[in-house]
PDB file of C-alpha atoms in Angstrom:
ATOM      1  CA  UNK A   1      18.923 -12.052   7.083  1.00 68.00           C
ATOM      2  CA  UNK A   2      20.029  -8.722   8.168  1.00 81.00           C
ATOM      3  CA  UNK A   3      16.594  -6.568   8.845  1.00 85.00           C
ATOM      4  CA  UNK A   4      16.327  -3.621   7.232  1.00 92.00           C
ATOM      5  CA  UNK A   5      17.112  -0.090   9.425  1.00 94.00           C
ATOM      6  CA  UNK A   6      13.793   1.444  10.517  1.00 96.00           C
ATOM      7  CA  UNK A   7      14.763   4.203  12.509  1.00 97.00           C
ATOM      8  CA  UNK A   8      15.669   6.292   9.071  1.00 97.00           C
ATOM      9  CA  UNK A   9      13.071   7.779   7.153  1.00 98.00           C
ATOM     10  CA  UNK A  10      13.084   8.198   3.238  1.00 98.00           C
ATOM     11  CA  UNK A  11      12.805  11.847   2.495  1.00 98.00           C
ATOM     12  CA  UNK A  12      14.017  13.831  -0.840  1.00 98.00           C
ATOM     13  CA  UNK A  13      15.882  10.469  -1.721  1.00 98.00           C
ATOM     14  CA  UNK A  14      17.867  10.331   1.034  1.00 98.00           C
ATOM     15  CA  UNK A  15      17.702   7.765   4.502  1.00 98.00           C
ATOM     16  CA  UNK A  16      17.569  10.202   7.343  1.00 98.00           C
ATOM     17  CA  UNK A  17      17.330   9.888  11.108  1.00 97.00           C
ATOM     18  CA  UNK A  18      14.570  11.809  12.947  1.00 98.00           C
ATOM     19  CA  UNK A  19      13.936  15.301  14.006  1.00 97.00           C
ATOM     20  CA  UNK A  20      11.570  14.903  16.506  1.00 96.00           C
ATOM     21  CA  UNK A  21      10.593  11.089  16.799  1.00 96.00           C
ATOM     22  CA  UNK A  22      10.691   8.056  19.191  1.00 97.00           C
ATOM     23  CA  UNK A  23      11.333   4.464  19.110  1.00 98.00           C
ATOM     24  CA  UNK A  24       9.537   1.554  19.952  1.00 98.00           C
ATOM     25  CA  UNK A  25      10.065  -2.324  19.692  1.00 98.00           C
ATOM     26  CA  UNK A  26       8.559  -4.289  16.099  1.00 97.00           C
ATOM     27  CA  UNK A  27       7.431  -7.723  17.459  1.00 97.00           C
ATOM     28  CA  UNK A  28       7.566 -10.819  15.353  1.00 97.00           C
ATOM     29  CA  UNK A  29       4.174 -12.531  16.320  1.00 96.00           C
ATOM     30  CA  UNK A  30       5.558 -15.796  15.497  1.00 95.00           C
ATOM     31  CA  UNK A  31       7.613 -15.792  18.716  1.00 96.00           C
ATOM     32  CA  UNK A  32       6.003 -12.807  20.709  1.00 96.00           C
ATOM     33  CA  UNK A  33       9.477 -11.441  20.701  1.00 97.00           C
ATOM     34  CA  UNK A  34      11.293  -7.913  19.844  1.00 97.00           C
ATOM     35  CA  UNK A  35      12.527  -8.560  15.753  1.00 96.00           C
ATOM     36  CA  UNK A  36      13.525  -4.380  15.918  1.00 97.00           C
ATOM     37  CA  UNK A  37      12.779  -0.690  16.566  1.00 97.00           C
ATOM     38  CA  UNK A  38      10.929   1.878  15.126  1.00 98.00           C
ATOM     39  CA  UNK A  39      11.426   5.063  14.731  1.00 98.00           C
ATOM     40  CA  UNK A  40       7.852   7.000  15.270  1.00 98.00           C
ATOM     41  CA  UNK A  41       8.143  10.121  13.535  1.00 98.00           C
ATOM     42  CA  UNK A  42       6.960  13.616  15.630  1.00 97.00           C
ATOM     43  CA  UNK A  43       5.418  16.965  13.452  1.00 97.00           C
ATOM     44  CA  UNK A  44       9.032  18.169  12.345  1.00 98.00           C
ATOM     45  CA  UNK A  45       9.894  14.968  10.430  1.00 98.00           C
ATOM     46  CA  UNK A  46       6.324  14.989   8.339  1.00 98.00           C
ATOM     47  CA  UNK A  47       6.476  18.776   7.728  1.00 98.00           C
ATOM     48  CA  UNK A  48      10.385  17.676   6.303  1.00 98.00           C
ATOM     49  CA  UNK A  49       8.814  14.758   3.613  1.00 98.00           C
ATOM     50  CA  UNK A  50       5.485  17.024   3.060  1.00 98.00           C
ATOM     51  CA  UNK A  51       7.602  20.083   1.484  1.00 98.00           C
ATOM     52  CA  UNK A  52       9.860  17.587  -0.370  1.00 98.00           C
ATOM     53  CA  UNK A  53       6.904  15.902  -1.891  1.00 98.00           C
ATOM     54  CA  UNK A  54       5.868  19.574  -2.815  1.00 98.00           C
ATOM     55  CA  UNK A  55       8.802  20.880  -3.744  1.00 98.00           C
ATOM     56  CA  UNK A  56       9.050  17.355  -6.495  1.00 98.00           C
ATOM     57  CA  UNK A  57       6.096  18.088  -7.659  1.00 98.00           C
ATOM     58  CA  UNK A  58       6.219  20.740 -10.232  1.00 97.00           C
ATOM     59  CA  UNK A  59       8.648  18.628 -12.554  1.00 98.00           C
ATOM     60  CA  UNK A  60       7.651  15.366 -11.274  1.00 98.00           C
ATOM     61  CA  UNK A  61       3.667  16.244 -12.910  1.00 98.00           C
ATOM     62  CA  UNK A  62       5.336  17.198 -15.780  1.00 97.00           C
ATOM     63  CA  UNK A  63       7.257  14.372 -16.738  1.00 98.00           C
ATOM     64  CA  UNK A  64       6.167  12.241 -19.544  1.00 97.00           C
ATOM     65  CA  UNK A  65       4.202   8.665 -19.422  1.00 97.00           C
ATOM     66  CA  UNK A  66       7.169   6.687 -20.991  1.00 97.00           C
ATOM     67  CA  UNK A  67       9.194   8.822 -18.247  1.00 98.00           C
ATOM     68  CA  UNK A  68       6.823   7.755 -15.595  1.00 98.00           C
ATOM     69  CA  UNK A  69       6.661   3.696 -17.122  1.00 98.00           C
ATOM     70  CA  UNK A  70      10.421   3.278 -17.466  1.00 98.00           C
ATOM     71  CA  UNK A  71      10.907   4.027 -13.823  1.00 98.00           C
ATOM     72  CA  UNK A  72       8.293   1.730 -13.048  1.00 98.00           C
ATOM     73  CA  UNK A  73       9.404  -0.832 -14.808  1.00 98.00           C
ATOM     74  CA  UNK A  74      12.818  -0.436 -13.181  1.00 98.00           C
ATOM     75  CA  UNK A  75      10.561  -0.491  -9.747  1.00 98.00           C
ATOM     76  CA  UNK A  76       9.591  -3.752 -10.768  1.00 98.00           C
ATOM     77  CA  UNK A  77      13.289  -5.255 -11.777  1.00 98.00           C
ATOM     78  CA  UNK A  78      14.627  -3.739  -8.544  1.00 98.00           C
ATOM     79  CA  UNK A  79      11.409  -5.524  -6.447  1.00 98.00           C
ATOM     80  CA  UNK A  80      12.056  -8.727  -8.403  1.00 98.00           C
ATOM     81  CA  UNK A  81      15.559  -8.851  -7.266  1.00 98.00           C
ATOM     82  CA  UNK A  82      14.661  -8.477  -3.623  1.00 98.00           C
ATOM     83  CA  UNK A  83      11.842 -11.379  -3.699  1.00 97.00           C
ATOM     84  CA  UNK A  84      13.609 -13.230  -0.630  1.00 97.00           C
ATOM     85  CA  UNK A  85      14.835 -10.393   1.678  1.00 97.00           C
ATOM     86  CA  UNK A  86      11.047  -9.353   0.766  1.00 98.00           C
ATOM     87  CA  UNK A  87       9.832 -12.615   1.836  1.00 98.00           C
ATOM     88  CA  UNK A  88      11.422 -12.997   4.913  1.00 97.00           C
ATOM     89  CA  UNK A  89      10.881  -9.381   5.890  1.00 98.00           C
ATOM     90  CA  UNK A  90       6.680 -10.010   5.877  1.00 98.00           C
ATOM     91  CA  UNK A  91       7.002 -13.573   7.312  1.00 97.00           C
ATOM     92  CA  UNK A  92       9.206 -12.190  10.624  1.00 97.00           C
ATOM     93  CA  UNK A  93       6.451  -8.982  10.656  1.00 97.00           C
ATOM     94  CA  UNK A  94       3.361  -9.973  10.519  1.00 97.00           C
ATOM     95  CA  UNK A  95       3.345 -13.780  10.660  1.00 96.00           C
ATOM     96  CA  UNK A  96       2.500 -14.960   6.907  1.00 96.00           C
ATOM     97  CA  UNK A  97       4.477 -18.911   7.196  1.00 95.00           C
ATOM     98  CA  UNK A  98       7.602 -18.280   4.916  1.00 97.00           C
ATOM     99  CA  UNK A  99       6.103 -20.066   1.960  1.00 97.00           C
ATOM    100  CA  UNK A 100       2.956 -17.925   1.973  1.00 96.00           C
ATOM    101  CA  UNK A 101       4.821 -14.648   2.454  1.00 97.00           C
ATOM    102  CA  UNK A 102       7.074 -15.943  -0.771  1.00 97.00           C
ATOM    103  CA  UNK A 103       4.398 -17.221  -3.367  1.00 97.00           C
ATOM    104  CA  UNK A 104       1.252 -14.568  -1.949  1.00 97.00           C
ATOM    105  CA  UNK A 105       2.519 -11.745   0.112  1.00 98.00           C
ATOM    106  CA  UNK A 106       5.473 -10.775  -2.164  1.00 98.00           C
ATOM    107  CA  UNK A 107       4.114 -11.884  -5.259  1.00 98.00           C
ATOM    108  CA  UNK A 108       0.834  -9.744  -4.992  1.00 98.00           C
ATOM    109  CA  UNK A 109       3.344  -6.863  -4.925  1.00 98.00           C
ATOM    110  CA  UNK A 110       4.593  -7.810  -8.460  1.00 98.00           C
ATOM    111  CA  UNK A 111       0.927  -8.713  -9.681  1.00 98.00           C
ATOM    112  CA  UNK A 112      -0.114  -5.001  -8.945  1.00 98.00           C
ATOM    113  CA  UNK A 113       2.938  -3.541 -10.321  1.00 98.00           C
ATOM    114  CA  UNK A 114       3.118  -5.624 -13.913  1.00 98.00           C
ATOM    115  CA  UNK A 115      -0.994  -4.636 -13.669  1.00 98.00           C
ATOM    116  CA  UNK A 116      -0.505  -0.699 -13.336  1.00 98.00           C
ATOM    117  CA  UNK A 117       1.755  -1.007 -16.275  1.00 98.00           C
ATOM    118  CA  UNK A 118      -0.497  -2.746 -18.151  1.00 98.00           C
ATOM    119  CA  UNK A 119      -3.512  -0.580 -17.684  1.00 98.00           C
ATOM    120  CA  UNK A 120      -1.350   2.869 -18.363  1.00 98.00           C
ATOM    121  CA  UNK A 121       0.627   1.756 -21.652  1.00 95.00           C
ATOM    122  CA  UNK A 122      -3.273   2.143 -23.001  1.00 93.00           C
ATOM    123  CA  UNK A 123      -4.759   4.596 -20.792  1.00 96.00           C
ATOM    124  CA  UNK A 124      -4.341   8.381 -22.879  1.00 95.00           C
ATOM    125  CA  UNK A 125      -4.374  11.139 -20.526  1.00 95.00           C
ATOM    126  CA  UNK A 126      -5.657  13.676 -22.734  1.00 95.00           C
ATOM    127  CA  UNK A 127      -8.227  12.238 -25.309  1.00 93.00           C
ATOM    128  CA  UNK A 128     -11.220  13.953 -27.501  1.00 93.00           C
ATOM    129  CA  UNK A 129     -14.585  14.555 -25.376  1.00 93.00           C
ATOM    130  CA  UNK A 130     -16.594  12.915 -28.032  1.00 91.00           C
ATOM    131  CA  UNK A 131     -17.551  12.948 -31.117  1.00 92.00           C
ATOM    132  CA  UNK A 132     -20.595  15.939 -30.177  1.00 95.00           C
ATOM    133  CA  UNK A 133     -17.570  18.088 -29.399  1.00 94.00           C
ATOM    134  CA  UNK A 134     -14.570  17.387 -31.708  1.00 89.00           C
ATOM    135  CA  UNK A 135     -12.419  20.325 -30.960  1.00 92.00           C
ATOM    136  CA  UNK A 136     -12.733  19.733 -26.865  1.00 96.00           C
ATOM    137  CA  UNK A 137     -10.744  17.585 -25.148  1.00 95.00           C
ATOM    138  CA  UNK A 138     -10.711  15.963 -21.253  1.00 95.00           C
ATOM    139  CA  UNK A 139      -7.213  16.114 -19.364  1.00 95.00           C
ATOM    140  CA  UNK A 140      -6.676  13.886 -17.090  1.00 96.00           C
ATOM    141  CA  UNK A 141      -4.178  15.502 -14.450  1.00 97.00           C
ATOM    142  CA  UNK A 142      -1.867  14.449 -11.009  1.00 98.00           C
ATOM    143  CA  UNK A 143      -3.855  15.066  -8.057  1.00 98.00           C
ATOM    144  CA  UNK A 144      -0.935  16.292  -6.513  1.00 98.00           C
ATOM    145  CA  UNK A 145       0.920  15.266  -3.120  1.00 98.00           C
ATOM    146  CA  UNK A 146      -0.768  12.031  -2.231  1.00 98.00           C
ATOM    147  CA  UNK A 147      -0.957  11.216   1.565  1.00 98.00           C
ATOM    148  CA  UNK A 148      -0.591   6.943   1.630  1.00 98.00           C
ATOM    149  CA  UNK A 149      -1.635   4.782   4.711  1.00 98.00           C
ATOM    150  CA  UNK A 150      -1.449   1.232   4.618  1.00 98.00           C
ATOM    151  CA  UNK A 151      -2.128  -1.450   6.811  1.00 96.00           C
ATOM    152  CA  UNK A 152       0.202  -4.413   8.042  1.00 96.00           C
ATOM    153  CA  UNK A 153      -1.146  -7.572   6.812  1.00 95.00           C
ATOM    154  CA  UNK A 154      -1.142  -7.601   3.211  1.00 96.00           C
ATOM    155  CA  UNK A 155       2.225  -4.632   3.518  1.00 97.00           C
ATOM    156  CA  UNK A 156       3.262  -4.609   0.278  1.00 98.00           C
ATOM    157  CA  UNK A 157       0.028  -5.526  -1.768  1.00 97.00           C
ATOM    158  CA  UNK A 158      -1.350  -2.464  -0.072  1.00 98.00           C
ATOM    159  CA  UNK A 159       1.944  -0.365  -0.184  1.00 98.00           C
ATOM    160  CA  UNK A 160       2.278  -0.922  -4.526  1.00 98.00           C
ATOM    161  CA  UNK A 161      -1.829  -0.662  -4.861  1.00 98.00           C
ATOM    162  CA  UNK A 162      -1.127   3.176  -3.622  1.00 98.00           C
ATOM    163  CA  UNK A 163       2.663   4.268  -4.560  1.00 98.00           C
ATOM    164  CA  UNK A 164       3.027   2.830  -8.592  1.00 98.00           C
ATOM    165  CA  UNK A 165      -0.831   4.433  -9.519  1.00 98.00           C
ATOM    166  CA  UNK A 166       0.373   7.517  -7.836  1.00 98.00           C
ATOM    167  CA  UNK A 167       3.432   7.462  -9.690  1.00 98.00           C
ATOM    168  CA  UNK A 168       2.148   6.786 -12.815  1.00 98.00           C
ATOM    169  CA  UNK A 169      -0.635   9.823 -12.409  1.00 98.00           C
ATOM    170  CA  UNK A 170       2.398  11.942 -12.136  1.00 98.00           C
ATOM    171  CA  UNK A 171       1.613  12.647  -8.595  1.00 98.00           C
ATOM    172  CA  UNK A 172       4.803  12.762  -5.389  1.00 98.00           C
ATOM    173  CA  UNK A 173       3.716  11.495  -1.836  1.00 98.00           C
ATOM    174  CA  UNK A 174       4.345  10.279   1.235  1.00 98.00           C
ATOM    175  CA  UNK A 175       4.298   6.664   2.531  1.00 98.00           C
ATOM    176  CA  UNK A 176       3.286   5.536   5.988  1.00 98.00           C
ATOM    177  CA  UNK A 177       3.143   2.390   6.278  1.00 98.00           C
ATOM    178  CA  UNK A 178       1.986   0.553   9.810  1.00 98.00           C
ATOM    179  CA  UNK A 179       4.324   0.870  12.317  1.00 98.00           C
ATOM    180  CA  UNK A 180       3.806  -2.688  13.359  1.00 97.00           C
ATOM    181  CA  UNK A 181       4.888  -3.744  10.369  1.00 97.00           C
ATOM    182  CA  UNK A 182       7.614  -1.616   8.608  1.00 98.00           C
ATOM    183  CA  UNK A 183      10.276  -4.123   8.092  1.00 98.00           C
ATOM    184  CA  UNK A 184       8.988  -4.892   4.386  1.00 98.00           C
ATOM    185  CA  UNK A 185       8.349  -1.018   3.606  1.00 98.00           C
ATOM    186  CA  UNK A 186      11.990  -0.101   4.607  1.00 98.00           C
ATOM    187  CA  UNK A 187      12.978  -2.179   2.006  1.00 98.00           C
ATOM    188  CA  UNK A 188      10.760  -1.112  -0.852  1.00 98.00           C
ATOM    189  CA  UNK A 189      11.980   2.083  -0.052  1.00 98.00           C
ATOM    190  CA  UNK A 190      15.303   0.997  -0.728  1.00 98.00           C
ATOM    191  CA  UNK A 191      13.645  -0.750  -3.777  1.00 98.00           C
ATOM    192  CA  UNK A 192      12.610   2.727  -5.017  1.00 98.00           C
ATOM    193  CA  UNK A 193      16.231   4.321  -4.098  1.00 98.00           C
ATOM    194  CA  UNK A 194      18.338   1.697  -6.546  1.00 98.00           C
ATOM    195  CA  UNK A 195      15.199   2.269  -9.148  1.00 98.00           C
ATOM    196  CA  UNK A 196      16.223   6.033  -9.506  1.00 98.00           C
ATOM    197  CA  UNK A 197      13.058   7.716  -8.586  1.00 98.00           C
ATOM    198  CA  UNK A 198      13.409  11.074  -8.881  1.00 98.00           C
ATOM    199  CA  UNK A 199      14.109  13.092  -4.891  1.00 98.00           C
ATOM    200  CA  UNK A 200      11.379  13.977  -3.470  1.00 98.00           C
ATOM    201  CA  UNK A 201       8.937  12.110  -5.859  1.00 98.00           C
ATOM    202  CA  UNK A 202       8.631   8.841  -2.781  1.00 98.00           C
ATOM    203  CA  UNK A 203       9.085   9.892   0.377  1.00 98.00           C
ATOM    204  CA  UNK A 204       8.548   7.736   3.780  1.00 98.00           C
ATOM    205  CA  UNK A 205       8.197   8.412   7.533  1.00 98.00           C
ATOM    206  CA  UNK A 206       6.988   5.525   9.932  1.00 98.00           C
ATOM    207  CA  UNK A 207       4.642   6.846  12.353  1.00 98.00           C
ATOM    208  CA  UNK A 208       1.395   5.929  14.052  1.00 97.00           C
ATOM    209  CA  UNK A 209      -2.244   7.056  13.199  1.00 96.00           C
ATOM    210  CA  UNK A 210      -2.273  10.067  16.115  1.00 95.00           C
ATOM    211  CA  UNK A 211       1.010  11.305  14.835  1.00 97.00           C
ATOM    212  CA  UNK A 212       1.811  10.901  11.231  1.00 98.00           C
ATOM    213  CA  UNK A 213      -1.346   9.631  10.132  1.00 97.00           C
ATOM    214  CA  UNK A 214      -3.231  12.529  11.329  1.00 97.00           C
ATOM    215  CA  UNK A 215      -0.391  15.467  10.131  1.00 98.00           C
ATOM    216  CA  UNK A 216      -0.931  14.030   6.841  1.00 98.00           C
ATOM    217  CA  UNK A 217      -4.787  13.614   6.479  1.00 98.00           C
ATOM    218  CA  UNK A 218      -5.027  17.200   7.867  1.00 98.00           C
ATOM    219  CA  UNK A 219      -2.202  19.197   5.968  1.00 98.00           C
ATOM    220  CA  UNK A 220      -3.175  21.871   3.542  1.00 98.00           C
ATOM    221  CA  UNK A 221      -0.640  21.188   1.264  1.00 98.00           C
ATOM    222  CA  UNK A 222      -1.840  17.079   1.271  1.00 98.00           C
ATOM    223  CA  UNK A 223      -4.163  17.055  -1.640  1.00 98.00           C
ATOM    224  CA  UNK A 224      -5.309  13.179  -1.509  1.00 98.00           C
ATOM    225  CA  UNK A 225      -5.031  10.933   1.369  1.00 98.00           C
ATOM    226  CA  UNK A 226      -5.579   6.791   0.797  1.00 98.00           C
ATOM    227  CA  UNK A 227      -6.006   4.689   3.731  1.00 98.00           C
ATOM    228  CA  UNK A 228      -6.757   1.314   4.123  1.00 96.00           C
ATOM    229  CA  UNK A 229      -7.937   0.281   7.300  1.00 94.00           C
ATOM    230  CA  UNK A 230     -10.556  -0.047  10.129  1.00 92.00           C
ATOM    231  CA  UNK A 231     -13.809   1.932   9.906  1.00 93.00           C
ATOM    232  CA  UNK A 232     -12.865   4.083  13.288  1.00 94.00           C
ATOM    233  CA  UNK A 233      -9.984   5.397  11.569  1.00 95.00           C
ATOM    234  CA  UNK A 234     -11.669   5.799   8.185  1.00 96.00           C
ATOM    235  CA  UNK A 235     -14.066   8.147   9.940  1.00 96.00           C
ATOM    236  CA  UNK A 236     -11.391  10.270  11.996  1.00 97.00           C
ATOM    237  CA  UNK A 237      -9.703  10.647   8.828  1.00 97.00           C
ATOM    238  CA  UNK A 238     -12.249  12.253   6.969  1.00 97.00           C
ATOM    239  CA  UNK A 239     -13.356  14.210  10.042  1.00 97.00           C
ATOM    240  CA  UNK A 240      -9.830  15.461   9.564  1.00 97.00           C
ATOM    241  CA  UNK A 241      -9.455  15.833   6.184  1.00 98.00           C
ATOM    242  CA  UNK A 242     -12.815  17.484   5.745  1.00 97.00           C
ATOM    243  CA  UNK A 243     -10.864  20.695   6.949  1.00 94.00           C
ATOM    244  CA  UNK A 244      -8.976  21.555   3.725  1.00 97.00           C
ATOM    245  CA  UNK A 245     -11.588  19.801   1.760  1.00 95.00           C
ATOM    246  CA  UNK A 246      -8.723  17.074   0.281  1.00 97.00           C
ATOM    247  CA  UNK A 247      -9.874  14.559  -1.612  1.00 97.00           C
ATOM    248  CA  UNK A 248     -10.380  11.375   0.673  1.00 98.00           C
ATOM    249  CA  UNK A 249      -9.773   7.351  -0.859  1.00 97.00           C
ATOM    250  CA  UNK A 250     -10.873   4.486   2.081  1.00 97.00           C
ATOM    251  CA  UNK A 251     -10.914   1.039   1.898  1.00 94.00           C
ATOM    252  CA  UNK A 252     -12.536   0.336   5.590  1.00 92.00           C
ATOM    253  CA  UNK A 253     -13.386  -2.974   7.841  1.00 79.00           C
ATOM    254  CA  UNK A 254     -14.819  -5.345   6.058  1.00 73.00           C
ATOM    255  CA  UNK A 255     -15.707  -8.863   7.356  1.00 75.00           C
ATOM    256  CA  UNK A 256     -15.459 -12.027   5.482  1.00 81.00           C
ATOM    257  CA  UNK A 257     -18.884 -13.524   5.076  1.00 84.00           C
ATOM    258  CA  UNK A 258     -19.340 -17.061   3.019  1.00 91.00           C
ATOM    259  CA  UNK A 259     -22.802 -17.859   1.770  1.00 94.00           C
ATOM    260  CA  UNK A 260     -22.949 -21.140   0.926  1.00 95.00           C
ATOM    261  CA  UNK A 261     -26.223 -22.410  -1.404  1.00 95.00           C
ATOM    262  CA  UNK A 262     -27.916 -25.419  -1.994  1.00 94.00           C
ATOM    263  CA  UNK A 263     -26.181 -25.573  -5.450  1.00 94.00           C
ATOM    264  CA  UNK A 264     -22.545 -25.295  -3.784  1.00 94.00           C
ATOM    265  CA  UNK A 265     -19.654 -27.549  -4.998  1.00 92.00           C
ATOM    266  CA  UNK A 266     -19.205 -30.591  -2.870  1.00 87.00           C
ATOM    267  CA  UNK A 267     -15.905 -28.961  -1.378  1.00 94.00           C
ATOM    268  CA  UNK A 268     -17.356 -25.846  -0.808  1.00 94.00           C
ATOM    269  CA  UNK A 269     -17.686 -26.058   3.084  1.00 94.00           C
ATOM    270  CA  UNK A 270     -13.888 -27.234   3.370  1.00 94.00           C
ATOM    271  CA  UNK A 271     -12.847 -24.905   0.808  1.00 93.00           C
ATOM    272  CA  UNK A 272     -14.070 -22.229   2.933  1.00 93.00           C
ATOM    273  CA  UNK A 273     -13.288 -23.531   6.426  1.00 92.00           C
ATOM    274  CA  UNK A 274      -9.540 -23.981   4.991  1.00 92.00           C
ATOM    275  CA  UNK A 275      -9.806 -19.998   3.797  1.00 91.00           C
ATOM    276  CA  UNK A 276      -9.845 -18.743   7.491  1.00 90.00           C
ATOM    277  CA  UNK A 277      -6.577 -19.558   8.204  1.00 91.00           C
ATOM    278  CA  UNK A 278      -4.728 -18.668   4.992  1.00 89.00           C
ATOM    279  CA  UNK A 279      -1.832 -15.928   6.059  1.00 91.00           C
ATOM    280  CA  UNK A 280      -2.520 -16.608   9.224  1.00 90.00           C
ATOM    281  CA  UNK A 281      -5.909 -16.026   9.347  1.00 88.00           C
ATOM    282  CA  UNK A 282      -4.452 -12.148   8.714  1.00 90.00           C
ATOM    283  CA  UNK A 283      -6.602 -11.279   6.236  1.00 89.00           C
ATOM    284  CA  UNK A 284      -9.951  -9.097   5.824  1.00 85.00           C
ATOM    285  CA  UNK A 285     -11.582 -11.590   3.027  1.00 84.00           C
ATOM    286  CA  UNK A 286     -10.782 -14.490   5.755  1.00 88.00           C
ATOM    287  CA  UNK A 287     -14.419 -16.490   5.246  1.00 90.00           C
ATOM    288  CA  UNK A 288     -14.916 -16.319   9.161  1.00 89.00           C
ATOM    289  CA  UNK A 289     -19.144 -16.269   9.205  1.00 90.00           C
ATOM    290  CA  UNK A 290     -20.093 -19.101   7.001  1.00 92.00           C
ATOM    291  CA  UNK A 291     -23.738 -18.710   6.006  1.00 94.00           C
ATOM    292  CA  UNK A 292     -25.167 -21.604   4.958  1.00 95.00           C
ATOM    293  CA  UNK A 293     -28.940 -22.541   3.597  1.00 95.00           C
ATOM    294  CA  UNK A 294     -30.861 -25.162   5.432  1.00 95.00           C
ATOM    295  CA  UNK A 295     -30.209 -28.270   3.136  1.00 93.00           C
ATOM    296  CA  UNK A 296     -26.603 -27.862   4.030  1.00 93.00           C
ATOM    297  CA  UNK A 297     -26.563 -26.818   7.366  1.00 93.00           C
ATOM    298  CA  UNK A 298     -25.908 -30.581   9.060  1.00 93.00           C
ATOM    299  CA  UNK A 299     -22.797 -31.044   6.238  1.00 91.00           C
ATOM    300  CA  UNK A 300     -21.416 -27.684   7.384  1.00 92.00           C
ATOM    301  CA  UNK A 301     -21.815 -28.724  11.318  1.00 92.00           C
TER     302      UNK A 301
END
């Protein structure tokens, strides 16, 4: 497989080269060797995707929700079609083995995308108050230029859970995805390119938390930011954010804890021991403290 290009950014529907960034090496963990460079992007190449997220906006928040679903649902053809190249992009990444980066990694993308679709074709997003108030109604409007941070091992479970809600909302944004991982993200973006989504609607810059990651969870004209990630982040973000008062979406550090009871299935202990080391043992629901009552505690040892 050729790897995808990740010194160019995504910005107002074009693949552009940097303003003001640097490059460093991607390593595939696998082999603890250099897979590609990255392009980390400086203050000049955020400002660049920020306006063209805000300059999309206007018509973008306008457009209608079987506008918004039919590009979606060309989202998901275009993903569909890239399963493999998707595949092998994670697995050289971030380490999933090949066969877990085909039938989890890649396949939680399409889960979350056929899901969003789903949920909208029923959600109305302007409906009566109630019946106490028949002549009110409650609007449910785009936030507006989304800020989206996602984390490298689960990259394009993460990346969908953010970009197709805030694309159905009618909201435009701006993508950084881990810079440890971006192999898999340069491709979606070239996912969202053949789709036809609209300039300036998607945009992407690779980064790192200082740079990027900061620009966007402090910018005035960010309205949301969504991160997913460890707690020490989570709290410099909102420290940051709390500055232009945007609204602020974290999913933090969690730990995997199993409790195991006395009324457990006989495979319980196995099933759980086994869950450590799915994707690597790369994921934040990996079972790692296993908790287990007395009357089980020699089967467990």
């Amino acid at each position: 497989m050729t790897l995808p290009d990740t010194t160019k950014f995504y910005i107002n529907g074009e693949f552009i080269s940097s303003i003001d960034g640097h490059n460093i090496d991607v390593m595939n963990p696998s082999y603890d060797t250099v897979c590609a460079q990255v392009t980390l992007g400086g203050a000049q190449d955020g400002e660049v995707a920020i306006a063209s997220a805000k300059a999309a906006f206007e018509s973008w928040s306008q457009s209608s929700k079987e506008d918004r679903i039919a590009l979606v649902e060309r989202i998901l053809e275009t993903y569909l079609a890239y399963q493999d190249k998707m595949a092998e992009a994670i697995s050289t990444e971030m380490g999933a083995p090949i066969d877990y980066a085909t039938n989890a990694q890649v396949t939680a993308g399409s889960y979350h995308i056929e899901n969003f679709l789903m949920a909208v074709k029923d959600f109305e997003f302007t409906r009566p108050l109630g019946d106490h108030a028949p002549n009110d109604r409650i609007a449910y409007e785009p936030v507006g230029v989304v800020g989206l941070i996602t984390p490298w091992n689960w990259p394009m479970k993460q990346v969908t859970l953010k970009v197709i809600p805030a694309l159905l909302a009618g909201c435009t944004m701006v993508l950084k995805p881990s810079e440890i991982a971006p192999l898999s993200s340069q491709i979606f973006a070239h996912i969202m390119h053949e789709a036809g989504t609209p300039a300036g609607v998607f945009n992407m810059v690779h980064g790192d938390g200082a740079g990027i990651g900061t620009l966007l969870s402090g910018h005035a004209d960010i309205d949301m930011i969504s991160f997913t990630g460890s707690t020490r982040a989570g709290q410099a973000i909102s420290e940051n954010a709390a500055k232009t008062l945007k609204r602020v979406h974290l999913e933090l550090g969690g730990k995997g804890a199993n409790i195991i009871f006395d009324d457990a299935d006989e495979k319980a202990i196995k099933r759980g021991a086994i869950h450590c080391f799915n994707n690597t043992g790369q994921s934040c629901n990996a079972p790692t403290r296993m908790l287990v009552s007395r009357a089980r505690y020699d089967e467990a040892v």
